[in-house]
Structure formats: C-alpha cells, structure tokens
Short mmCIF file of C-alpha atoms and ligand atoms in Angstrom, two decimals:
data_model
loop_
_atom_site.label_atom_id
_atom_site.label_comp_id
_atom_site.label_asym_id
_atom_site.label_seq_id
_atom_site.Cartn_x
_atom_site.Cartn_y
_atom_site.Cartn_z
CA GLY A 1 3.42 -24.87 -53.40
CA LYS A 2 2.90 -22.95 -56.61
CA CYS A 3 2.66 -19.27 -55.93
CA LYS A 4 1.14 -17.15 -58.67
CA SER A 5 1.43 -14.00 -56.64
CA VAL A 6 4.52 -11.96 -55.89
CA THR A 7 5.70 -8.64 -54.48
CA VAL A 8 8.42 -6.64 -56.23
CA ILE A 9 10.20 -3.94 -54.22
CA GLY A 10 12.47 -1.61 -56.19
CA LEU A 11 11.34 -0.34 -59.55
CA GLY A 12 14.47 0.82 -61.31
CA PRO A 13 14.84 -0.40 -64.91
CA MET A 14 15.40 -3.95 -63.56
CA GLY A 15 12.53 -4.09 -61.10
CA GLN A 16 10.16 -2.66 -63.72
CA ALA A 17 11.21 -5.32 -66.24
CA MET A 18 10.76 -8.00 -63.56
CA ALA A 19 7.30 -6.84 -62.50
CA THR A 20 6.31 -6.68 -66.17
CA ALA A 21 7.52 -10.25 -66.80
CA PHE A 22 5.49 -11.51 -63.82
CA LEU A 23 2.39 -9.68 -65.07
CA GLU A 24 2.85 -11.16 -68.54
CA HIS A 25 2.94 -14.61 -66.97
CA GLY A 26 -0.38 -14.03 -65.23
CA TYR A 27 0.96 -13.30 -61.77
CA LYS A 28 -0.78 -11.03 -59.34
CA VAL A 29 1.97 -8.48 -58.73
CA THR A 30 2.19 -6.04 -55.83
CA VAL A 31 4.82 -3.35 -56.22
CA TRP A 32 6.45 -0.75 -54.01
CA ASN A 33 9.10 1.84 -54.78
CA ARG A 34 10.55 4.74 -52.79
CA THR A 35 9.73 7.05 -55.68
CA SER A 36 6.11 6.04 -55.93
CA SER A 37 5.53 7.39 -59.47
CA LYS A 38 7.74 4.64 -60.91
CA ALA A 39 4.90 2.22 -60.18
CA ASP A 40 2.32 4.09 -62.26
CA GLU A 41 3.02 2.47 -65.62
CA LEU A 42 2.97 -0.98 -63.98
CA VAL A 43 -0.42 -0.21 -62.47
CA THR A 44 -1.79 0.38 -65.97
CA LYS A 45 -0.48 -3.09 -66.84
CA GLY A 46 -2.33 -4.60 -63.88
CA ALA A 47 0.03 -4.32 -60.93
CA VAL A 48 -1.20 -3.36 -57.47
CA LYS A 49 0.63 -0.42 -55.98
CA ALA A 50 1.21 -0.85 -52.25
CA SER A 51 1.14 2.46 -50.44
CA THR A 52 3.52 1.29 -47.72
CA VAL A 53 6.33 -1.25 -47.36
CA HIS A 54 4.18 -2.88 -44.68
CA GLU A 55 1.42 -3.39 -47.26
CA ALA A 56 3.87 -4.68 -49.88
CA LEU A 57 5.20 -7.29 -47.45
CA ALA A 58 1.75 -8.28 -46.21
CA ALA A 59 0.55 -8.96 -49.78
CA ASN A 60 2.82 -11.94 -50.43
CA LYS A 61 5.07 -14.51 -48.89
CA LEU A 62 7.46 -14.17 -51.85
CA VAL A 63 9.13 -10.76 -52.14
CA VAL A 64 11.60 -9.90 -54.91
CA LEU A 65 14.02 -7.06 -54.17
CA SER A 66 15.67 -5.12 -56.99
CA LEU A 67 17.59 -2.28 -55.39
CA THR A 68 20.84 -0.44 -56.01
CA ASP A 69 22.58 -2.32 -53.20
CA TYR A 70 21.99 -4.10 -49.91
CA ASP A 71 22.09 -0.88 -47.87
CA ALA A 72 18.90 0.18 -49.65
CA MET A 73 17.32 -3.07 -48.43
CA TYR A 74 18.01 -2.19 -44.78
CA THR A 75 16.69 1.35 -45.29
CA ILE A 76 13.46 -0.07 -46.67
CA LEU A 77 12.96 -3.16 -44.49
CA GLU A 78 14.26 -2.01 -41.12
CA PRO A 79 11.16 0.09 -40.32
CA ALA A 80 8.97 -2.86 -41.36
CA SER A 81 10.96 -5.48 -39.45
CA GLU A 82 7.92 -6.81 -37.60
CA ASN A 83 6.31 -7.74 -40.94
CA LEU A 84 9.19 -9.93 -42.11
CA SER A 85 8.39 -13.13 -40.26
CA GLY A 86 7.60 -15.99 -42.65
CA LYS A 87 8.65 -14.07 -45.75
CA VAL A 88 10.93 -15.27 -48.52
CA LEU A 89 13.13 -12.43 -49.76
CA VAL A 90 14.74 -13.00 -53.13
CA ASN A 91 17.36 -10.30 -53.30
CA LEU A 92 18.31 -9.54 -56.89
CA SER A 93 20.25 -6.41 -55.96
CA SER A 94 23.94 -6.78 -56.64
CA ASP A 95 26.48 -6.37 -53.85
CA THR A 96 29.36 -8.23 -52.21
CA PRO A 97 29.26 -11.86 -50.98
CA LYS A 98 29.84 -10.54 -47.46
CA LYS A 99 26.80 -8.25 -47.65
CA ALA A 100 24.70 -11.17 -48.91
CA ARG A 101 25.78 -13.40 -46.00
CA GLU A 102 25.04 -10.63 -43.49
CA ALA A 103 21.62 -10.03 -45.04
CA ALA A 104 20.74 -13.71 -44.83
CA LYS A 105 21.55 -13.63 -41.09
CA TRP A 106 19.74 -10.35 -40.56
CA LEU A 107 16.60 -11.76 -42.16
CA ALA A 108 16.88 -15.10 -40.35
CA ASN A 109 16.93 -13.17 -37.06
CA ARG A 110 13.60 -11.67 -38.08
CA GLY A 111 12.06 -14.99 -39.09
CA ALA A 112 12.49 -14.49 -42.83
CA ARG A 113 14.46 -16.45 -45.38
CA HIS A 114 16.81 -15.10 -48.01
CA LEU A 115 17.83 -16.18 -51.48
CA THR A 116 20.67 -14.28 -53.09
CA GLY A 117 20.48 -13.61 -56.80
CA GLY A 118 22.97 -12.24 -59.29
CA VAL A 119 21.28 -11.23 -62.53
CA GLN A 120 23.59 -11.54 -65.51
CA VAL A 121 21.56 -9.63 -68.07
CA PRO A 122 20.37 -6.07 -68.57
CA PRO A 123 16.65 -5.25 -68.24
CA SER A 124 16.08 -6.24 -71.88
CA GLY A 125 17.11 -9.82 -70.97
CA ILE A 126 14.41 -10.16 -68.29
CA GLY A 127 11.59 -12.52 -69.26
CA LYS A 128 13.90 -14.55 -71.50
CA PRO A 129 14.67 -18.16 -70.53
CA GLU A 130 18.07 -18.02 -72.26
CA SER A 131 19.14 -15.31 -69.80
CA SER A 132 20.71 -16.48 -66.57
CA THR A 133 20.74 -15.52 -62.90
CA TYR A 134 22.95 -17.05 -60.21
CA TYR A 135 21.16 -18.09 -57.04
CA SER A 136 22.43 -19.22 -53.65
CA GLY A 137 21.03 -19.97 -50.22
CA SER A 138 18.83 -22.86 -49.11
CA GLU A 139 18.48 -25.33 -51.98
CA GLU A 140 15.08 -26.43 -50.76
CA LEU A 141 13.91 -22.81 -50.72
CA PHE A 142 15.35 -22.26 -54.18
CA GLU A 143 13.63 -25.37 -55.57
CA ALA A 144 10.32 -24.34 -54.02
CA ASN A 145 10.45 -20.98 -55.83
CA LYS A 146 12.31 -21.98 -58.96
CA GLU A 147 9.30 -22.00 -61.25
CA THR A 148 8.41 -18.43 -60.27
CA LEU A 149 12.01 -17.23 -60.57
CA GLU A 150 12.25 -18.76 -64.03
CA VAL A 151 9.66 -16.26 -65.20
CA LEU A 152 12.51 -13.72 -64.92
CA THR A 153 15.47 -15.62 -66.39
CA GLY A 154 16.97 -19.08 -66.49
CA THR A 155 18.45 -20.04 -63.12
CA ASP A 156 21.88 -21.25 -62.08
CA TYR A 157 21.87 -22.47 -58.46
CA ARG A 158 25.42 -22.17 -57.06
CA GLY A 159 25.08 -23.56 -53.52
CA GLU A 160 23.92 -23.11 -49.93
CA ASP A 161 26.32 -20.30 -48.96
CA PRO A 162 24.29 -17.09 -49.41
CA GLY A 163 27.45 -15.36 -50.63
CA LEU A 164 27.96 -17.63 -53.64
CA ALA A 165 25.55 -16.02 -56.09
CA ALA A 166 27.07 -12.62 -55.29
CA LEU A 167 30.56 -14.05 -55.61
CA TYR A 168 29.94 -15.56 -59.04
CA TYR A 169 28.35 -12.30 -60.09
CA GLN A 170 31.31 -10.23 -58.87
CA ILE A 171 34.00 -12.40 -60.48
CA GLN A 172 32.13 -12.06 -63.76
CA MET A 173 31.96 -8.29 -63.28
CA ASP A 174 35.67 -8.25 -62.44
CA MET A 175 36.34 -9.63 -65.92
CA PHE A 176 33.61 -7.62 -67.60
CA TRP A 177 34.78 -4.18 -66.49
CA THR A 178 38.47 -4.84 -67.09
CA ALA A 179 37.76 -6.28 -70.53
CA MET A 180 35.35 -3.50 -71.50
CA LEU A 181 37.81 -0.82 -70.37
CA SER A 182 40.52 -2.48 -72.43
CA TYR A 183 38.14 -2.21 -75.38
CA LEU A 184 37.49 1.49 -74.70
CA HIS A 185 41.20 2.14 -74.30
CA ALA A 186 42.12 0.40 -77.55
CA THR A 187 39.32 2.27 -79.32
CA ALA A 188 40.72 5.59 -78.05
CA VAL A 189 44.15 4.66 -79.44
CA ALA A 190 42.53 3.62 -82.73
CA GLN A 191 40.56 6.88 -82.98
CA ALA A 192 43.67 8.94 -82.19
CA ASN A 193 45.17 7.28 -85.27
CA GLY A 194 42.19 8.02 -87.50
CA ILE A 195 40.56 4.60 -87.24
CA THR A 196 36.87 4.90 -86.37
CA ALA A 197 35.16 2.83 -83.72
CA GLU A 198 33.10 1.23 -86.51
CA GLN A 199 36.23 0.31 -88.44
CA PHE A 200 37.81 -1.15 -85.33
CA LEU A 201 34.72 -3.15 -84.34
CA PRO A 202 35.37 -6.39 -86.30
CA TYR A 203 38.95 -6.50 -85.02
CA ALA A 204 37.93 -5.80 -81.42
CA ALA A 205 35.25 -8.49 -81.63
CA GLU A 206 37.77 -10.94 -83.10
CA THR A 207 40.21 -10.35 -80.23
CA MET A 208 37.50 -10.77 -77.60
CA SER A 209 36.20 -13.96 -79.18
CA SER A 210 39.70 -15.45 -79.29
CA LEU A 211 39.97 -15.30 -75.49
CA PRO A 212 38.08 -18.52 -74.59
CA LYS A 213 40.68 -20.70 -76.27
CA PHE A 214 43.45 -19.01 -74.29
CA ILE A 215 41.51 -19.48 -71.06
CA GLU A 216 40.90 -23.14 -71.86
CA PHE A 217 44.57 -23.72 -72.66
CA TYR A 218 45.89 -22.03 -69.52
CA THR A 219 43.29 -23.21 -66.98
CA PRO A 220 44.77 -26.70 -66.34
CA ARG A 221 48.19 -25.11 -65.93
CA ILE A 222 46.89 -22.51 -63.48
CA ASN A 223 45.02 -25.26 -61.69
CA SER A 224 48.22 -27.28 -61.24
CA GLY A 225 50.17 -24.19 -60.13
CA GLU A 226 52.72 -24.65 -62.90
CA TYR A 227 53.53 -21.64 -64.99
CA LEU A 228 55.69 -23.20 -67.69
CA GLY A 229 57.31 -20.70 -70.00
CA ASP A 230 57.19 -23.10 -72.95
CA VAL A 231 54.73 -21.10 -75.04
CA ASP A 232 55.06 -17.63 -73.54
CA ARG A 233 57.64 -16.03 -71.31
CA LEU A 234 57.04 -13.20 -68.86
CA ALA A 235 59.99 -11.25 -70.32
CA MET A 236 58.30 -11.38 -73.74
CA GLY A 237 54.98 -10.31 -72.17
CA LEU A 238 56.67 -7.37 -70.44
CA ALA A 239 58.22 -6.16 -73.69
CA SER A 240 54.82 -6.53 -75.39
CA VAL A 241 53.02 -4.48 -72.74
CA GLU A 242 55.76 -1.82 -72.98
CA HIS A 243 55.02 -1.58 -76.69
CA VAL A 244 51.35 -1.02 -75.87
CA VAL A 245 52.22 1.72 -73.36
CA HIS A 246 54.50 3.44 -75.90
CA THR A 247 51.92 3.16 -78.69
CA THR A 248 49.41 4.73 -76.28
CA GLN A 249 51.82 7.51 -75.34
CA ASP A 250 52.63 8.25 -78.99
CA ALA A 251 48.91 8.56 -79.68
CA GLY A 252 48.54 11.09 -76.86
CA ILE A 253 46.19 8.75 -75.00
CA ASP A 254 46.08 8.22 -71.23
CA ILE A 255 48.44 5.42 -70.13
CA THR A 256 46.82 4.58 -66.76
CA LEU A 257 45.36 1.28 -67.86
CA PRO A 258 48.31 -0.36 -69.67
CA THR A 259 50.68 1.07 -67.05
CA ALA A 260 48.78 -0.80 -64.33
CA VAL A 261 49.23 -3.98 -66.36
CA LEU A 262 52.92 -3.22 -66.87
CA GLU A 263 53.35 -2.72 -63.13
CA VAL A 264 52.08 -6.25 -62.43
CA PHE A 265 54.53 -7.69 -64.97
CA ARG A 266 57.39 -5.71 -63.40
CA ARG A 267 56.66 -6.96 -59.90
CA SER A 268 56.78 -10.54 -61.10
CA MET A 269 59.99 -9.93 -63.09
CA GLU A 270 61.60 -8.58 -59.91
CA ASN A 271 60.59 -11.81 -58.17
CA GLY A 272 62.61 -13.75 -60.71
CA HIS A 273 59.84 -15.13 -62.91
CA ALA A 274 61.18 -13.87 -66.27
CA GLY A 275 61.24 -17.39 -67.68
CA ASN A 276 57.75 -18.35 -66.54
CA SER A 277 54.46 -17.85 -68.35
CA PHE A 278 52.47 -14.65 -67.76
CA THR A 279 50.03 -16.88 -65.86
CA SER A 280 52.53 -16.74 -62.97
CA LEU A 281 51.16 -13.20 -62.45
CA ILE A 282 48.33 -14.80 -60.53
CA GLU A 283 50.85 -15.23 -57.69
CA ILE A 284 51.36 -11.45 -57.68
CA PHE A 285 47.58 -10.99 -57.27
CA LYS A 286 47.55 -13.46 -54.39
CA LYS A 287 50.26 -11.54 -52.52
CA SER A 288 48.46 -8.22 -52.25
CA ASP A 289 49.88 -6.09 -49.40
CA ILE A 290 46.98 -3.67 -49.56
P1 NDP B 1 18.73 1.26 -60.06
O1 NDP B 1 19.88 1.67 -59.25
O2 NDP B 1 18.26 2.11 -61.16
O3 NDP B 1 17.42 0.91 -59.17
C1 NDP B 1 17.47 1.28 -57.93
C2 NDP B 1 16.23 0.98 -57.17
O4 NDP B 1 16.66 0.98 -55.83
C3 NDP B 1 15.19 2.06 -57.34
O5 NDP B 1 13.94 1.47 -57.18
C4 NDP B 1 15.53 2.99 -56.18
O6 NDP B 1 14.44 3.72 -55.72
C5 NDP B 1 15.94 1.98 -55.15
N1 NDP B 1 16.79 2.54 -54.11
C6 NDP B 1 18.10 2.84 -54.16
N2 NDP B 1 18.52 3.35 -52.99
C7 NDP B 1 17.46 3.35 -52.17
C8 NDP B 1 17.25 3.74 -50.85
N3 NDP B 1 18.25 4.21 -50.09
N4 NDP B 1 16.01 3.61 -50.33
C9 NDP B 1 15.01 3.11 -51.06
N5 NDP B 1 15.13 2.72 -52.33
C10 NDP B 1 16.34 2.84 -52.88
O7 NDP B 1 19.12 -0.16 -60.52
P2 NDP B 1 18.55 -1.13 -61.64
O8 NDP B 1 17.09 -1.23 -61.62
O9 NDP B 1 19.24 -0.85 -62.93
O10 NDP B 1 19.18 -2.46 -61.06
C11 NDP B 1 18.78 -3.03 -59.84
C12 NDP B 1 19.84 -4.02 -59.38
O11 NDP B 1 20.08 -4.95 -60.42
C13 NDP B 1 21.18 -3.36 -59.07
O12 NDP B 1 21.74 -3.98 -57.94
C14 NDP B 1 22.02 -3.65 -60.28
O13 NDP B 1 23.38 -3.73 -59.97
C15 NDP B 1 21.47 -5.00 -60.70
N6 NDP B 1 21.68 -5.23 -62.12
C16 NDP B 1 21.37 -4.27 -63.04
C17 NDP B 1 21.61 -4.46 -64.38
C18 NDP B 1 21.23 -3.40 -65.36
O14 NDP B 1 21.65 -3.53 -66.52
N7 NDP B 1 20.46 -2.40 -65.00
C19 NDP B 1 22.23 -5.69 -64.86
C20 NDP B 1 22.45 -6.69 -63.84
C21 NDP B 1 22.21 -6.43 -62.51
P3 NDP B 1 14.07 5.15 -56.38
O15 NDP B 1 13.36 4.83 -57.66
O16 NDP B 1 13.20 5.80 -55.39
O17 NDP B 1 15.38 5.87 -56.61
#
C-alpha cells in the first residue's frame, strides 16, 4: 500500500538531503543518527527525532539507511535485532555486491527484507526525478515501494540479486575514479607547462565527451572477443603511452598513473598481442594473478 511515512537512519549529507526530500513531499519522517545533533535542522523542518534506534525502527515499516558502509549498518542494527521483524530496509549506503548479498541474508534471518540501492548523484541531486539510483532485490518489494523511493531520485531496477545494484554502482565508480584521476593528472601536466586549469577545461571536456563514440565502436568487438588491429594496434598504443609518460617526466610530474597504464600494455605485448587492438588488454585484466 501507499506509505506516506518513512524512517531515515544516517544523516550525513546524503541522509539529510533524503529526509528533506521526503519532508518536502509531505511524508512523516522519523530520523536517527549516531551524532544526534545532525537531526536538529531536520526537526525544524518537521522531522521527528527518534531518541533510540529501537524507536526509529518502531516508527515505520519502511526504513531508509544512508551510512558510510554496510559495517555501520551492523553496528547500528545489531543491538536492535529484535525490532527488525517485518521491516523493509532500503540500504542506500554504498559498498560491495558481496556485502549487499550478506546483508540481505542477515536481515532475512531476522525477518526483515532488504533492497539494495546505489545512488548515482551527490546530495544536490536528491529530490530530482532526472537523477538515478540503481535498485536490486525482490522486484515485488521494489514495486511496492517505488513511488516512495522516487521521491529521492528516478529508479533503475537491476534485478533480484541483492548484489546487482551495488555491482552497477561499483563498475560506474571504477570508471569514474580512473577517469577523474586521468583528468587531474593531465591538469597537473598542463599546469607544469603554464596552462591553467581554466584554459585546459574546454579541451579536457572535449576529450571526455569524445569517449562514448569510442565505447560504442569497440563494444561489439569486445563482446565478440575479437580484438582486430585494423584501426589501432597495441604497438602504436604502447608508443603513445610512452610519450605520455615522457611528457609527464619532462614536466616534473608524478608518473605513477601513466606508468600503471604502460605496464598493462607491456604485459600484453609480451604475450604477443602487438598486432591486436588495445581492447585485447581486457584479457590482461581477466588474468589477474593477485
Ligand atoms: P557520510 O559518510 O558523510 O555519512 C555517514 C553516515 O553514516 C553518518 O550519518 C554517520 O554517522 C554514519 N556512520 C558511519 N559510521 C557509523 C558507525 N560506525 N555507526 C553509526 N553511524 C555511522 O556519507 P554521505 O552522507 O555523504 O553518504 C552516505 C552514503 O551514500 C555513502 O555510502 C556514500 O558512499 C553514498 N553516496 C554518497 C554520495 C555523496 O556525494 N555524498 C554520492 C553517492 C553515494 P555520524 O554522523 O554519527 O558520523
């Protein structure tokens, strides 16, 4: 049924934005946070501050968690285990797929149900339908709570496996951090050469926005497992990355990042892939010995 009442546990920047969005949509919102003072501003906006976790759980069937990680969830919920039966925990804390699967089991053993969420926007994106959050877990449970969850962001249901939302989130973060560090690195090289970050911005943005067409071109080839060297050859890629490393060195900038890239190229070259596309490097990633 339609539930216009919700509990939010965890009031970091995210949880605060979430509680605020619920309040703005006319929900009765009960909040709890380890550092109790973080609830004060929400109380002035109409939230009810629970004095204990027990109280926060008792207030609603639907409980949204916004914590640093899943370990924080156990710290908070373990002492209140006997209050979990019948509850729906929507965990919007980010962590690994494995942790999400374990949490779903842990809650099921206590009579509660779990939906995993992976929020793809910063706090400023909360309350905006164009923002998106991955969800996974029971589809029926997701559908039953979808309207409420859409107060926070648009939703993207990924499947029954509780790990899926976390997995989609993590593979996005994998790309995000590597791409953003490449941007920082290139900016450092630019600055060392007297180009300001502002001056570099349109060029950096242009490079980033050119990536989708590369991804779209290479995806069918990666999918088929064929790494034809008809448009790019690994040997060319290796020489190109070496130029980046040398440009970095000449600028007096740390070479850790491009050297890691170079190392992956070298390993593939040693395996005899000089004539293949750089996309053959995916085979190097799949053969991790670590
Ligand atoms: P914070 O790390 O700032 O919020 C942490 C919350 O978790 C606080 O309420 C904190 O309580 C609580 N907490 C942490 N450890 C414990 C513990 N051991 N026991 C009890 N409470 C604990 O994170 P955000 O609010 O920024 O984000 C929340 C989640 O959303 C994170 O998983 C984050 O990865 C994810 N996310 C964040 C984005 C962002 O831009 N901020 C973007 C997308 C996802 P206390 O106040 O007492 O310290």
